[in-house]
CSV table of C-alpha atoms in Angstrom, one decimal:
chain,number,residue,atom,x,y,z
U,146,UNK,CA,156.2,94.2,80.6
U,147,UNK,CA,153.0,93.1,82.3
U,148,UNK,CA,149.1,93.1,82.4
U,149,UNK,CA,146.7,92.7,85.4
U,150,UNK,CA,143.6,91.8,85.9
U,151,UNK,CA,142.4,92.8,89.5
U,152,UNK,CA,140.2,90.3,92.0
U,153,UNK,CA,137.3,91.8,93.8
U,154,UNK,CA,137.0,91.0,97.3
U,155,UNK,CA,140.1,90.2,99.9
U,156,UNK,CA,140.4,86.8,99.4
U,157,UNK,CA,140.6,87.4,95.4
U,158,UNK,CA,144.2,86.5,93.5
U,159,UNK,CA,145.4,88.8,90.9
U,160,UNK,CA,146.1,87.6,88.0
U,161,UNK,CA,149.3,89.0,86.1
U,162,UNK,CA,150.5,88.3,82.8
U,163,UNK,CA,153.8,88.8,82.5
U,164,UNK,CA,155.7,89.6,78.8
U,165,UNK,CA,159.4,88.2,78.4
U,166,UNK,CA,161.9,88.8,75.5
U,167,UNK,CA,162.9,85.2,73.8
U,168,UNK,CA,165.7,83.3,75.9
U,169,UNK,CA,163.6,83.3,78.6
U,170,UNK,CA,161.5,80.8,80.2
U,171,UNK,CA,157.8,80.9,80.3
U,172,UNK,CA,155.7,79.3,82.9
U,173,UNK,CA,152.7,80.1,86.0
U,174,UNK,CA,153.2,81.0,89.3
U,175,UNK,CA,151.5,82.1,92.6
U,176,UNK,CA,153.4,85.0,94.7
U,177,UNK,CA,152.5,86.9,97.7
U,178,UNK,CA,153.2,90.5,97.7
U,179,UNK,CA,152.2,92.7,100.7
U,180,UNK,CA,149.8,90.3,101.8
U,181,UNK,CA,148.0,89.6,98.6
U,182,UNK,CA,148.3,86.7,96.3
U,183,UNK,CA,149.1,87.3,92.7
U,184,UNK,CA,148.7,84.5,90.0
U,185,UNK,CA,151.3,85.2,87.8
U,186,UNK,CA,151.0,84.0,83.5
U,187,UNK,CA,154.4,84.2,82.1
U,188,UNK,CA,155.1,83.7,78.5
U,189,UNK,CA,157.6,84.8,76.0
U,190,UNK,CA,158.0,86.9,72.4
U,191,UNK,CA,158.2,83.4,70.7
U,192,UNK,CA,155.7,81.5,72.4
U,193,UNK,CA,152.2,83.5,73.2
U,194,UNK,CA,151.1,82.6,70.1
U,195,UNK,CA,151.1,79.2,71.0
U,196,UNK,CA,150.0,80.0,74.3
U,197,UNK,CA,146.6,81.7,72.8
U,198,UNK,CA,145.9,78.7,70.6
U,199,UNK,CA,146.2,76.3,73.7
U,200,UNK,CA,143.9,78.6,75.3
U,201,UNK,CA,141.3,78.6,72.1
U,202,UNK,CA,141.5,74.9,71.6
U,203,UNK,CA,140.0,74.3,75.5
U,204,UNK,CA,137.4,76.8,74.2
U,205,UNK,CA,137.8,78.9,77.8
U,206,UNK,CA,140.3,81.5,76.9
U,207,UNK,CA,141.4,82.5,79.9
U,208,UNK,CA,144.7,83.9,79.4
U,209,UNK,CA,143.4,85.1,76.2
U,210,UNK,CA,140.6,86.9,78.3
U,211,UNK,CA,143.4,88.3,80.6
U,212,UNK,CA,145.6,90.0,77.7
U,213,UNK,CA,142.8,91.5,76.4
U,214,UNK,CA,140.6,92.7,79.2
U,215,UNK,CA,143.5,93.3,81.8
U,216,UNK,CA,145.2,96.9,82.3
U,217,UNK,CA,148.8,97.2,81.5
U,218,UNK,CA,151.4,98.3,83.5
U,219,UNK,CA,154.1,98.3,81.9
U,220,UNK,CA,155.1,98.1,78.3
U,221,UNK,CA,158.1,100.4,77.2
U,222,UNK,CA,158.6,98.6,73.5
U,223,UNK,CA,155.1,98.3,72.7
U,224,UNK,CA,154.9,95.0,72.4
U,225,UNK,CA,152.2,94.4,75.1
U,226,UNK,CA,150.0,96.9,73.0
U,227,UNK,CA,150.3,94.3,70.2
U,228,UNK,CA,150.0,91.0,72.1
U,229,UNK,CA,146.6,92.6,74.1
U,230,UNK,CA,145.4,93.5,70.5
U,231,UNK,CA,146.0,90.0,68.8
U,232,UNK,CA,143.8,88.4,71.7
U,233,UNK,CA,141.3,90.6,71.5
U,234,UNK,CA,141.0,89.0,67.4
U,235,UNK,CA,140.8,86.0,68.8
U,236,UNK,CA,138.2,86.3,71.3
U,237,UNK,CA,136.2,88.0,68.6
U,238,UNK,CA,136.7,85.4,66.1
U,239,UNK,CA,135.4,83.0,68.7
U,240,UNK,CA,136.3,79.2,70.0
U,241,UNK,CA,136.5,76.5,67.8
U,242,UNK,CA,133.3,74.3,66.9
U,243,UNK,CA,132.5,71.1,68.3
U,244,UNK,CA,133.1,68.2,65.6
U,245,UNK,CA,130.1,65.7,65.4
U,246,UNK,CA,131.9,63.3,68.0
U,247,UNK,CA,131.8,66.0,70.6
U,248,UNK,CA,128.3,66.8,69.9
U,249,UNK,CA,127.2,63.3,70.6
U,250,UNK,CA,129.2,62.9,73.5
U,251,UNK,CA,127.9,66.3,74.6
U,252,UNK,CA,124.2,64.9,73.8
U,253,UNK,CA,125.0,61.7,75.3
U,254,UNK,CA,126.5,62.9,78.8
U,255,UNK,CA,124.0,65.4,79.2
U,256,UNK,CA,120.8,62.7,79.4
U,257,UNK,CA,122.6,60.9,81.3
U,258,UNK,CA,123.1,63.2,84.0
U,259,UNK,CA,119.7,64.4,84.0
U,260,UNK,CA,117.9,61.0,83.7
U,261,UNK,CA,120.3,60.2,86.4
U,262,UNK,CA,119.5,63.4,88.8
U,263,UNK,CA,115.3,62.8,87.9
U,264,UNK,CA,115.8,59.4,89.8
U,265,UNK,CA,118.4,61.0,92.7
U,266,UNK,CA,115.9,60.9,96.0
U,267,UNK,CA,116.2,64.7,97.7
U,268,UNK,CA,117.0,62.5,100.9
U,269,UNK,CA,120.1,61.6,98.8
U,270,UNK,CA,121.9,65.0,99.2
U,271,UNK,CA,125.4,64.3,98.5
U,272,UNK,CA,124.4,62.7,95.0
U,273,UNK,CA,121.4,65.4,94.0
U,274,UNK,CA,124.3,67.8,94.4
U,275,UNK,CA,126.9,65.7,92.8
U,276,UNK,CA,124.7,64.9,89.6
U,277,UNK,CA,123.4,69.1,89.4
U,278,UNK,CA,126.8,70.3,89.2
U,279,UNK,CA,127.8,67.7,86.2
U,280,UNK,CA,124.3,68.9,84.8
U,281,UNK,CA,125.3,72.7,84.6
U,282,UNK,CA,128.6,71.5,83.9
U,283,UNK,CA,128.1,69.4,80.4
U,284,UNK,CA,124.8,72.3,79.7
U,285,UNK,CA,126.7,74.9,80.1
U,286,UNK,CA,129.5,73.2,77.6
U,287,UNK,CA,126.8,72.9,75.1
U,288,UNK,CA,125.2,75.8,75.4
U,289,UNK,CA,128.3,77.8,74.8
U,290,UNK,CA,129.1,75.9,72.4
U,291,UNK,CA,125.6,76.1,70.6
U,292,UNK,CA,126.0,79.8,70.6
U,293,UNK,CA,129.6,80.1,69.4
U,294,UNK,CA,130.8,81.9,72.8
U,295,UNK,CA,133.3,81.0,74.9
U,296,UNK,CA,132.9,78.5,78.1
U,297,UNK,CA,134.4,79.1,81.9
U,298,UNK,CA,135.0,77.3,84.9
U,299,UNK,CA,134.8,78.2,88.4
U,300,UNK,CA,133.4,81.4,89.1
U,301,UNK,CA,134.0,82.4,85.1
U,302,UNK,CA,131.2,79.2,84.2
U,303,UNK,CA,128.1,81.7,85.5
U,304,UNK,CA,129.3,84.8,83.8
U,305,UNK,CA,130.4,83.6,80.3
U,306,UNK,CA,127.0,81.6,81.1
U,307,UNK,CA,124.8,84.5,81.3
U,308,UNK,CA,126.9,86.8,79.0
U,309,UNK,CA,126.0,83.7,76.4
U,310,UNK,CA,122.4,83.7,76.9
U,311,UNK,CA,120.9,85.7,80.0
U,312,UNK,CA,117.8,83.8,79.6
U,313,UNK,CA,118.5,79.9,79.2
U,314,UNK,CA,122.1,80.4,81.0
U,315,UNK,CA,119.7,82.2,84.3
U,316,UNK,CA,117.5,79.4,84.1
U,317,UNK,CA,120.2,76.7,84.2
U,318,UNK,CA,121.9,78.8,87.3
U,319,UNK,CA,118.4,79.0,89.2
U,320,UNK,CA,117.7,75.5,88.5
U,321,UNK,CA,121.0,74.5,90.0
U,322,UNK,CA,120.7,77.0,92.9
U,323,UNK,CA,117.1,75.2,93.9
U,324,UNK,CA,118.9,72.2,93.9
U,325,UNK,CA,121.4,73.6,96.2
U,326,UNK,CA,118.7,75.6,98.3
U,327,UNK,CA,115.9,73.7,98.4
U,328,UNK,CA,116.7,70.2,97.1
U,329,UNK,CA,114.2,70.6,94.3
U,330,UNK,CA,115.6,69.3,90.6
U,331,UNK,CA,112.7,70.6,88.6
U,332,UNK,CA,113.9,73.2,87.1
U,333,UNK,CA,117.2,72.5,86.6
U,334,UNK,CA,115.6,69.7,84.9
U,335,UNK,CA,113.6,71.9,82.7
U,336,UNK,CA,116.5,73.9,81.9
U,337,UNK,CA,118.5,70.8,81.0
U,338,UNK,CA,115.7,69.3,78.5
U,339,UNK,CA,115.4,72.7,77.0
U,340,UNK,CA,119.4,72.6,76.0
U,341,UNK,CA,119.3,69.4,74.7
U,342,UNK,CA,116.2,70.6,72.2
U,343,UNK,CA,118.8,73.0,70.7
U,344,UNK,CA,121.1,70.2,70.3
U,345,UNK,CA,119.4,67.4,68.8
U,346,UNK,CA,117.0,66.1,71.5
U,347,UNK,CA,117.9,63.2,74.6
U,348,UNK,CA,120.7,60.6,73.0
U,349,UNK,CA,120.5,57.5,74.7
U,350,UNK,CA,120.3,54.3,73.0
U,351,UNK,CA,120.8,55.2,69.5
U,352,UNK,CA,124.1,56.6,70.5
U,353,UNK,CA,126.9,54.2,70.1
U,354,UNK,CA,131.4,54.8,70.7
U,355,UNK,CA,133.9,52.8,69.0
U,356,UNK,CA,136.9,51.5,71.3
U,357,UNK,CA,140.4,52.9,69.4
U,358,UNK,CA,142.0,49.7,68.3
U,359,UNK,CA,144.0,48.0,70.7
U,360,UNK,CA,148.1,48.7,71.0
């Protein structure tokens, strides 16, 4: 029993999700089939469910994203049907939230990074380029969070990006992009500060982190 969700382009990797009865065992894999590469998802009766809250809990869902977007193949017992339905509910139901500590942290990272790519000299390529990705990075963490939508990395981070917010998620891609292009950090910038006003402003020295206690 299996699902697939296609790759555009001829470089792209399938990825297959691949439904097991119990007693077997569940794991990943990359496969080559008549020259294309197929990423495969394996997982078992007994533990998808775990599988979709591992997925939830990094607040990504990829393999919940998979199930439920993806086209099945193959599914004589019905039991893909049901497993395709259940991660639809939790896509819909949405990630969890950030607690307060990963707000701050969020808050905190973020000002760092831009206060750190407003000093970066343009000259200084290899760290202006360093320093945007890490901005779009920890904005686009926030953002998604903000919004109660789910977050991506890789070539997911634009489009769950601008299917979060078209507007603010565009403007934190172009800004990045005119760093890439042009070496210019204004708007990316811009877009930063304007995340961080949705999230309780710049955190820098008011912010403090307790060390766990020592083993």
């Amino acid at each position: 029993m299996s699902v697939v969700h296609v790759g555009s382009g001829r470089g792209a990797v399938s990825d297959v999700a691949v439904f097991l009865p119990d007693g077997e065992v569940g794991g990943r894999e990359v496969v080559r089939r008549h020259g294309r590469l197929a990423e495969l998802f394996v997982h078992t009766v007994g533990d998808v469910s775990a599988a979709f809250e591992r997925d939830r809990a990094q607040r990504r869902g990829t393999v919940l994203f998979l199930y439920a977007q993806g086209l099945p193949l193959l599914d004589p017992g019905g039991h893909v049907a049901h497993v395709c339905e259940r991660a639809r509910e939790v896509l819909a139901a949405g990630p969890p939230l950030l607690a307060p500590e990963e707000w701050e942290r969020g808050r905190y990272l973020l000002t760092c990074f831009l206060d750190d790519l407003a000093d970066a000299s343009p000259a200084a390529r290899y760290e202006q380029l360093a320093l945007a990705d890490v901005v779009l990075r920890e904005a686009a963490h926030l953002l998604t969070a903000h919004l109660g939508a789910w977050n991506g990395i890789g070539r997911w981070l634009p489009r769950r990006l601008l299917g979060a917010d078209p507007v603010l998620g565009g403007a934190l891609l172009t800004g990045h992009r005119a760093v890439a292009e042009q070496a210019d950090s204004v708007r990316l910038l811009e877009a930063g500060a304007e995340m961080l006003g949705l999230c309780g402003g710049p955190l820098r020295e008011e912010c403090v982190q307790y060390w766990g206690p020592s083993a």
